[in-house]
Amino acid sequence: MFFQPQERLCLFIDGTSLYSASRNLGFEVDYRKLLSFFRSKSNVLRAYYYSAVLETEEYSPLKPLTDWLVYNGYFLVTKTAREYTDHAGRRRVKGNMDIELAVDMLEMAPKIDHAVLFSGDADFRRLLEAVQRQGVRTTVIASIKTSPPLIGDELRRQADQFVELADIASHFTRRQIESRASRPSAPAPVRHPADHLSDLPEE
């Protein structure tokens, strides 16, 4: 990886995307270590974490994580996801955070030298192109070692630097878990509240 100690850097973490990739690779993220890792590489101005939350009457298991993030150096961005049943009786959810992430990155672009995106969503290709035109260097962190790969080819080509999540995971792993690939017949353990969002198809 190429990072400069004095460059102004901002992290943009798609929470559901990072959770899905880390679970697929078989580890849990330690967010304290993750922030420390990037602070050791550059001048981190902000670390944004994006997550849609299902609105239910039950206690949300996401709350302990979001509370911790707020008090430990992250800028939390959430919105209510809407769960519904389609005409075929299938559960679906609407709670995309792409717009929120794009707005924040564009607003931060004049203030930073380097934008680090934790997401493999190819829809962000145009966003990276836009901030690159403002002189911002871009890094995308996702995985091609998962099955299927969790990054779009267009996004990977657009980024100034692609970093394989599996290659840096040891710097911010809380504990190892059994990956999906090694246990195809059993349901994955729910270790993160984004789990039920990542497993539901979007409209």
PDB file of C-alpha atoms in Angstrom:
ATOM      1  CA  MET A   1       0.000   0.000   0.000  1.00  0.00           C
ATOM      2  CA  PHE A   2       1.113   3.524  -0.711  1.00  0.00           C
ATOM      3  CA  PHE A   3       0.198   6.121   1.933  1.00  0.00           C
ATOM      4  CA  GLN A   4       1.984   9.344   2.772  1.00  0.00           C
ATOM      5  CA  PRO A   5       2.396  10.297   6.451  1.00  0.00           C
ATOM      6  CA  GLN A   6       1.427  13.946   5.971  1.00  0.00           C
ATOM      7  CA  GLU A   7      -1.412  13.552   3.507  1.00  0.00           C
ATOM      8  CA  ARG A   8      -4.904  14.409   4.692  1.00  0.00           C
ATOM      9  CA  LEU A   9      -6.896  11.191   4.525  1.00  0.00           C
ATOM     10  CA  CYS A  10     -10.551  10.350   5.036  1.00  0.00           C
ATOM     11  CA  LEU A  11     -12.104   6.895   5.470  1.00  0.00           C
ATOM     12  CA  PHE A  12     -15.528   6.113   4.009  1.00  0.00           C
ATOM     13  CA  ILE A  13     -16.744   2.772   5.359  1.00  0.00           C
ATOM     14  CA  ASP A  14     -19.834   1.098   3.958  1.00  0.00           C
ATOM     15  CA  GLY A  15     -20.640  -0.878   7.100  1.00  0.00           C
ATOM     16  CA  THR A  16     -22.726  -3.591   5.461  1.00  0.00           C
ATOM     17  CA  SER A  17     -20.169  -4.077   2.685  1.00  0.00           C
ATOM     18  CA  LEU A  18     -17.229  -4.369   5.100  1.00  0.00           C
ATOM     19  CA  TYR A  19     -19.143  -6.752   7.330  1.00  0.00           C
ATOM     20  CA  SER A  20     -20.123  -8.997   4.412  1.00  0.00           C
ATOM     21  CA  ALA A  21     -16.570  -9.128   3.085  1.00  0.00           C
ATOM     22  CA  SER A  22     -14.968  -9.788   6.479  1.00  0.00           C
ATOM     23  CA  ARG A  23     -17.483 -12.500   7.318  1.00  0.00           C
ATOM     24  CA  ASN A  24     -16.886 -14.118   3.938  1.00  0.00           C
ATOM     25  CA  LEU A  25     -13.131 -14.059   4.613  1.00  0.00           C
ATOM     26  CA  GLY A  26     -13.579 -15.447   8.103  1.00  0.00           C
ATOM     27  CA  PHE A  27     -12.664 -12.641  10.503  1.00  0.00           C
ATOM     28  CA  GLU A  28     -14.277  -9.972  12.650  1.00  0.00           C
ATOM     29  CA  VAL A  29     -13.232  -6.330  12.440  1.00  0.00           C
ATOM     30  CA  ASP A  30     -11.756  -4.557  15.447  1.00  0.00           C
ATOM     31  CA  TYR A  31     -12.706  -0.956  14.666  1.00  0.00           C
ATOM     32  CA  ARG A  32     -10.309   0.493  17.228  1.00  0.00           C
ATOM     33  CA  LYS A  33      -7.397  -1.275  15.545  1.00  0.00           C
ATOM     34  CA  LEU A  34      -8.669  -0.315  12.101  1.00  0.00           C
ATOM     35  CA  LEU A  35      -8.616   3.388  12.921  1.00  0.00           C
ATOM     36  CA  SER A  36      -5.219   3.097  14.617  1.00  0.00           C
ATOM     37  CA  PHE A  37      -3.830   1.296  11.580  1.00  0.00           C
ATOM     38  CA  PHE A  38      -4.726   4.134   9.217  1.00  0.00           C
ATOM     39  CA  ARG A  39      -3.666   6.813  11.695  1.00  0.00           C
ATOM     40  CA  SER A  40      -0.235   5.187  11.715  1.00  0.00           C
ATOM     41  CA  LYS A  41      -0.081   5.583   7.926  1.00  0.00           C
ATOM     42  CA  SER A  42      -1.486   9.075   7.354  1.00  0.00           C
ATOM     43  CA  ASN A  43      -3.154  12.127   8.869  1.00  0.00           C
ATOM     44  CA  VAL A  44      -6.719  10.831   9.212  1.00  0.00           C
ATOM     45  CA  LEU A  45      -9.088  13.792   9.299  1.00  0.00           C
ATOM     46  CA  ARG A  46     -12.298  11.776   9.546  1.00  0.00           C
ATOM     47  CA  ALA A  47     -13.562   8.212   9.498  1.00  0.00           C
ATOM     48  CA  TYR A  48     -17.154   7.878   8.326  1.00  0.00           C
ATOM     49  CA  TYR A  49     -19.173   4.725   9.007  1.00  0.00           C
ATOM     50  CA  TYR A  50     -22.439   4.216   7.105  1.00  0.00           C
ATOM     51  CA  SER A  51     -25.211   1.854   8.132  1.00  0.00           C
ATOM     52  CA  ALA A  52     -28.929   1.509   7.497  1.00  0.00           C
ATOM     53  CA  VAL A  53     -30.911   0.303  10.517  1.00  0.00           C
ATOM     54  CA  LEU A  54     -34.140  -1.671  10.407  1.00  0.00           C
ATOM     55  CA  GLU A  55     -36.869   0.109  12.329  1.00  0.00           C
ATOM     56  CA  THR A  56     -38.458  -2.413  14.672  1.00  0.00           C
ATOM     57  CA  GLU A  57     -39.912  -2.371  18.136  1.00  0.00           C
ATOM     58  CA  GLU A  58     -37.258  -4.798  19.307  1.00  0.00           C
ATOM     59  CA  TYR A  59     -33.886  -3.766  20.712  1.00  0.00           C
ATOM     60  CA  SER A  60     -31.418  -3.281  17.874  1.00  0.00           C
ATOM     61  CA  PRO A  61     -28.165  -5.257  18.200  1.00  0.00           C
ATOM     62  CA  LEU A  62     -26.550  -2.487  16.139  1.00  0.00           C
ATOM     63  CA  LYS A  63     -26.856   0.021  18.988  1.00  0.00           C
ATOM     64  CA  PRO A  64     -23.803  -1.107  21.023  1.00  0.00           C
ATOM     65  CA  LEU A  65     -21.630  -0.845  17.914  1.00  0.00           C
ATOM     66  CA  THR A  66     -22.966   2.541  16.820  1.00  0.00           C
ATOM     67  CA  ASP A  67     -22.670   3.944  20.342  1.00  0.00           C
ATOM     68  CA  TRP A  68     -19.068   2.747  20.539  1.00  0.00           C
ATOM     69  CA  LEU A  69     -18.181   4.198  17.131  1.00  0.00           C
ATOM     70  CA  VAL A  70     -19.558   7.634  18.039  1.00  0.00           C
ATOM     71  CA  TYR A  71     -17.380   7.837  21.154  1.00  0.00           C
ATOM     72  CA  ASN A  72     -14.242   6.395  19.562  1.00  0.00           C
ATOM     73  CA  GLY A  73     -13.352   8.586  16.621  1.00  0.00           C
ATOM     74  CA  TYR A  74     -15.927   7.685  13.961  1.00  0.00           C
ATOM     75  CA  PHE A  75     -18.534   9.881  12.319  1.00  0.00           C
ATOM     76  CA  LEU A  76     -21.639   7.714  12.251  1.00  0.00           C
ATOM     77  CA  VAL A  77     -24.129   8.136   9.402  1.00  0.00           C
ATOM     78  CA  THR A  78     -27.349   6.116   9.638  1.00  0.00           C
ATOM     79  CA  LYS A  79     -30.849   6.103   8.278  1.00  0.00           C
ATOM     80  CA  THR A  80     -33.890   3.921   8.745  1.00  0.00           C
ATOM     81  CA  ALA A  81     -34.181   0.947   6.442  1.00  0.00           C
ATOM     82  CA  ARG A  82     -37.659  -0.176   5.467  1.00  0.00           C
ATOM     83  CA  GLU A  83     -38.468  -3.869   5.454  1.00  0.00           C
ATOM     84  CA  TYR A  84     -41.465  -5.121   3.496  1.00  0.00           C
ATOM     85  CA  THR A  85     -42.904  -8.175   1.753  1.00  0.00           C
ATOM     86  CA  ASP A  86     -43.172  -8.167  -2.030  1.00  0.00           C
ATOM     87  CA  HIS A  87     -45.981  -9.638  -4.126  1.00  0.00           C
ATOM     88  CA  ALA A  88     -44.303 -13.062  -4.056  1.00  0.00           C
ATOM     89  CA  GLY A  89     -44.160 -13.104  -0.264  1.00  0.00           C
ATOM     90  CA  ARG A  90     -40.404 -12.516  -0.087  1.00  0.00           C
ATOM     91  CA  ARG A  91     -38.839 -10.275   2.551  1.00  0.00           C
ATOM     92  CA  ARG A  92     -37.088  -7.261   1.066  1.00  0.00           C
ATOM     93  CA  VAL A  93     -35.364  -4.204   2.466  1.00  0.00           C
ATOM     94  CA  LYS A  94     -34.731  -0.675   1.252  1.00  0.00           C
ATOM     95  CA  GLY A  95     -31.896   1.134   2.983  1.00  0.00           C
ATOM     96  CA  ASN A  96     -29.166   2.074   0.543  1.00  0.00           C
ATOM     97  CA  MET A  97     -26.509   4.465   1.904  1.00  0.00           C
ATOM     98  CA  ASP A  98     -24.853   5.306  -1.429  1.00  0.00           C
ATOM     99  CA  ILE A  99     -26.192   8.871  -1.612  1.00  0.00           C
ATOM    100  CA  GLU A 100     -25.073   9.732   1.910  1.00  0.00           C
ATOM    101  CA  LEU A 101     -21.588   8.411   1.264  1.00  0.00           C
ATOM    102  CA  ALA A 102     -21.298  10.182  -2.087  1.00  0.00           C
ATOM    103  CA  VAL A 103     -22.406  13.540  -0.662  1.00  0.00           C
ATOM    104  CA  ASP A 104     -19.907  13.327   2.191  1.00  0.00           C
ATOM    105  CA  MET A 105     -17.013  12.369  -0.068  1.00  0.00           C
ATOM    106  CA  LEU A 106     -17.749  15.191  -2.495  1.00  0.00           C
ATOM    107  CA  GLU A 107     -18.004  17.689   0.371  1.00  0.00           C
ATOM    108  CA  MET A 108     -14.721  16.502   1.874  1.00  0.00           C
ATOM    109  CA  ALA A 109     -12.847  16.396  -1.446  1.00  0.00           C
ATOM    110  CA  PRO A 110     -11.541  20.012  -1.269  1.00  0.00           C
ATOM    111  CA  LYS A 111     -10.204  19.367   2.248  1.00  0.00           C
ATOM    112  CA  ILE A 112      -8.386  16.050   1.736  1.00  0.00           C
ATOM    113  CA  ASP A 113      -5.603  14.508  -0.323  1.00  0.00           C
ATOM    114  CA  HIS A 114      -6.692  10.883  -0.153  1.00  0.00           C
ATOM    115  CA  ALA A 115     -10.093   9.161   0.049  1.00  0.00           C
ATOM    116  CA  VAL A 116     -10.212   5.531   1.195  1.00  0.00           C
ATOM    117  CA  LEU A 117     -13.417   3.700   0.331  1.00  0.00           C
ATOM    118  CA  PHE A 118     -14.397   0.427   1.978  1.00  0.00           C
ATOM    119  CA  SER A 119     -16.824  -0.898  -0.601  1.00  0.00           C
ATOM    120  CA  GLY A 120     -16.835  -2.939  -3.770  1.00  0.00           C
ATOM    121  CA  ASP A 121     -19.972  -1.380  -5.244  1.00  0.00           C
ATOM    122  CA  ALA A 122     -19.302  -0.506  -8.879  1.00  0.00           C
ATOM    123  CA  ASP A 123     -21.860   2.315  -8.627  1.00  0.00           C
ATOM    124  CA  PHE A 124     -19.167   4.336  -6.851  1.00  0.00           C
ATOM    125  CA  ARG A 125     -16.976   4.463  -9.970  1.00  0.00           C
ATOM    126  CA  ARG A 126     -18.341   7.855 -11.056  1.00  0.00           C
ATOM    127  CA  LEU A 127     -17.904   9.187  -7.515  1.00  0.00           C
ATOM    128  CA  LEU A 128     -14.223   8.282  -7.546  1.00  0.00           C
ATOM    129  CA  GLU A 129     -13.828   9.851 -10.963  1.00  0.00           C
ATOM    130  CA  ALA A 130     -15.412  13.075  -9.688  1.00  0.00           C
ATOM    131  CA  VAL A 131     -13.126  13.426  -6.665  1.00  0.00           C
ATOM    132  CA  GLN A 132     -10.076  12.445  -8.707  1.00  0.00           C
ATOM    133  CA  ARG A 133     -10.764  15.433 -10.963  1.00  0.00           C
ATOM    134  CA  GLN A 134     -10.422  17.569  -7.826  1.00  0.00           C
ATOM    135  CA  GLY A 135      -6.951  16.171  -7.190  1.00  0.00           C
ATOM    136  CA  VAL A 136      -7.920  13.568  -4.597  1.00  0.00           C
ATOM    137  CA  ARG A 137      -6.125  10.237  -4.667  1.00  0.00           C
ATOM    138  CA  THR A 138      -8.436   7.247  -4.176  1.00  0.00           C
ATOM    139  CA  THR A 139      -8.011   3.827  -2.622  1.00  0.00           C
ATOM    140  CA  VAL A 140     -10.653   1.106  -2.669  1.00  0.00           C
ATOM    141  CA  ILE A 141     -10.539  -1.664  -0.083  1.00  0.00           C
ATOM    142  CA  ALA A 142     -12.593  -4.762  -0.894  1.00  0.00           C
ATOM    143  CA  SER A 143     -11.927  -8.363  -1.828  1.00  0.00           C
ATOM    144  CA  ILE A 144     -11.412 -10.460  -4.919  1.00  0.00           C
ATOM    145  CA  LYS A 145     -10.620 -13.500  -2.772  1.00  0.00           C
ATOM    146  CA  THR A 146     -14.230 -14.039  -1.735  1.00  0.00           C
ATOM    147  CA  SER A 147     -16.641 -16.168  -3.729  1.00  0.00           C
ATOM    148  CA  PRO A 148     -17.961 -14.359  -5.642  1.00  0.00           C
ATOM    149  CA  PRO A 149     -15.505 -11.417  -5.657  1.00  0.00           C
ATOM    150  CA  LEU A 150     -16.933  -8.487  -3.701  1.00  0.00           C
ATOM    151  CA  ILE A 151     -15.745  -5.688  -5.969  1.00  0.00           C
ATOM    152  CA  GLY A 152     -16.838  -4.527  -9.404  1.00  0.00           C
ATOM    153  CA  ASP A 153     -14.182  -4.458 -12.125  1.00  0.00           C
ATOM    154  CA  GLU A 154     -15.078  -0.883 -13.114  1.00  0.00           C
ATOM    155  CA  LEU A 155     -14.545   0.386  -9.575  1.00  0.00           C
ATOM    156  CA  ARG A 156     -11.250  -1.449  -9.225  1.00  0.00           C
ATOM    157  CA  ARG A 157      -9.931   0.015 -12.473  1.00  0.00           C
ATOM    158  CA  GLN A 158     -11.039   3.538 -11.562  1.00  0.00           C
ATOM    159  CA  ALA A 159      -9.321   3.628  -8.175  1.00  0.00           C
ATOM    160  CA  ASP A 160      -5.756   4.878  -7.982  1.00  0.00           C
ATOM    161  CA  GLN A 161      -5.040   1.980  -5.666  1.00  0.00           C
ATOM    162  CA  PHE A 162      -6.880  -1.258  -4.902  1.00  0.00           C
ATOM    163  CA  VAL A 163      -6.123  -2.994  -1.614  1.00  0.00           C
ATOM    164  CA  GLU A 164      -7.189  -6.575  -1.015  1.00  0.00           C
ATOM    165  CA  LEU A 165      -8.972  -6.705   2.337  1.00  0.00           C
ATOM    166  CA  ALA A 166      -7.571 -10.143   3.126  1.00  0.00           C
ATOM    167  CA  ASP A 167      -4.014  -8.808   2.806  1.00  0.00           C
ATOM    168  CA  ILE A 168      -4.419  -6.220   5.573  1.00  0.00           C
ATOM    169  CA  ALA A 169      -6.987  -7.960   7.780  1.00  0.00           C
ATOM    170  CA  SER A 170      -4.373  -9.084  10.296  1.00  0.00           C
ATOM    171  CA  HIS A 171      -3.848  -5.460  11.329  1.00  0.00           C
ATOM    172  CA  PHE A 172      -7.406  -5.076  12.613  1.00  0.00           C
ATOM    173  CA  THR A 173      -8.773  -8.554  13.259  1.00  0.00           C
ATOM    174  CA  ARG A 174     -10.633  -9.021  16.528  1.00  0.00           C
ATOM    175  CA  ARG A 175     -10.955 -12.782  16.135  1.00  0.00           C
ATOM    176  CA  GLN A 176     -11.114 -15.412  13.439  1.00  0.00           C
ATOM    177  CA  ILE A 177     -14.425 -16.998  12.551  1.00  0.00           C
ATOM    178  CA  GLU A 178     -15.368 -19.815  10.238  1.00  0.00           C
ATOM    179  CA  SER A 179     -15.803 -18.386   6.770  1.00  0.00           C
ATOM    180  CA  ARG A 180     -18.866 -18.971   4.623  1.00  0.00           C
ATOM    181  CA  ALA A 181     -16.759 -20.776   2.043  1.00  0.00           C
ATOM    182  CA  SER A 182     -15.658 -23.419   4.527  1.00  0.00           C
ATOM    183  CA  ARG A 183     -19.189 -24.012   5.785  1.00  0.00           C
ATOM    184  CA  PRO A 184     -21.591 -23.833   2.814  1.00  0.00           C
ATOM    185  CA  SER A 185     -24.363 -25.927   4.325  1.00  0.00           C
ATOM    186  CA  ALA A 186     -24.724 -24.108   7.643  1.00  0.00           C
ATOM    187  CA  PRO A 187     -26.138 -20.636   8.268  1.00  0.00           C
ATOM    188  CA  ALA A 188     -23.551 -18.007   9.176  1.00  0.00           C
ATOM    189  CA  PRO A 189     -23.597 -16.831  12.804  1.00  0.00           C
ATOM    190  CA  VAL A 190     -25.121 -13.417  13.354  1.00  0.00           C
ATOM    191  CA  ARG A 191     -22.183 -11.448  14.760  1.00  0.00           C
ATOM    192  CA  HIS A 192     -23.086  -8.037  13.416  1.00  0.00           C
ATOM    193  CA  PRO A 193     -26.462  -6.328  13.060  1.00  0.00           C
ATOM    194  CA  ALA A 194     -25.830  -5.587   9.389  1.00  0.00           C
ATOM    195  CA  ASP A 195     -26.112  -9.324   8.775  1.00  0.00           C
ATOM    196  CA  HIS A 196     -29.844  -9.330   8.237  1.00  0.00           C
ATOM    197  CA  LEU A 197     -29.518  -6.373   5.871  1.00  0.00           C
ATOM    198  CA  SER A 198     -26.745  -7.859   3.772  1.00  0.00           C
ATOM    199  CA  ASP A 199     -28.657 -11.120   3.328  1.00  0.00           C
ATOM    200  CA  LEU A 200     -31.859  -9.503   2.139  1.00  0.00           C
ATOM    201  CA  PRO A 201     -32.178  -8.570  -1.551  1.00  0.00           C
ATOM    202  CA  GLU A 202     -32.677  -4.894  -2.273  1.00  0.00           C
ATOM    203  CA  GLU A 203     -35.504  -3.640  -4.412  1.00  0.00           C
TER     204      GLU A 203
END
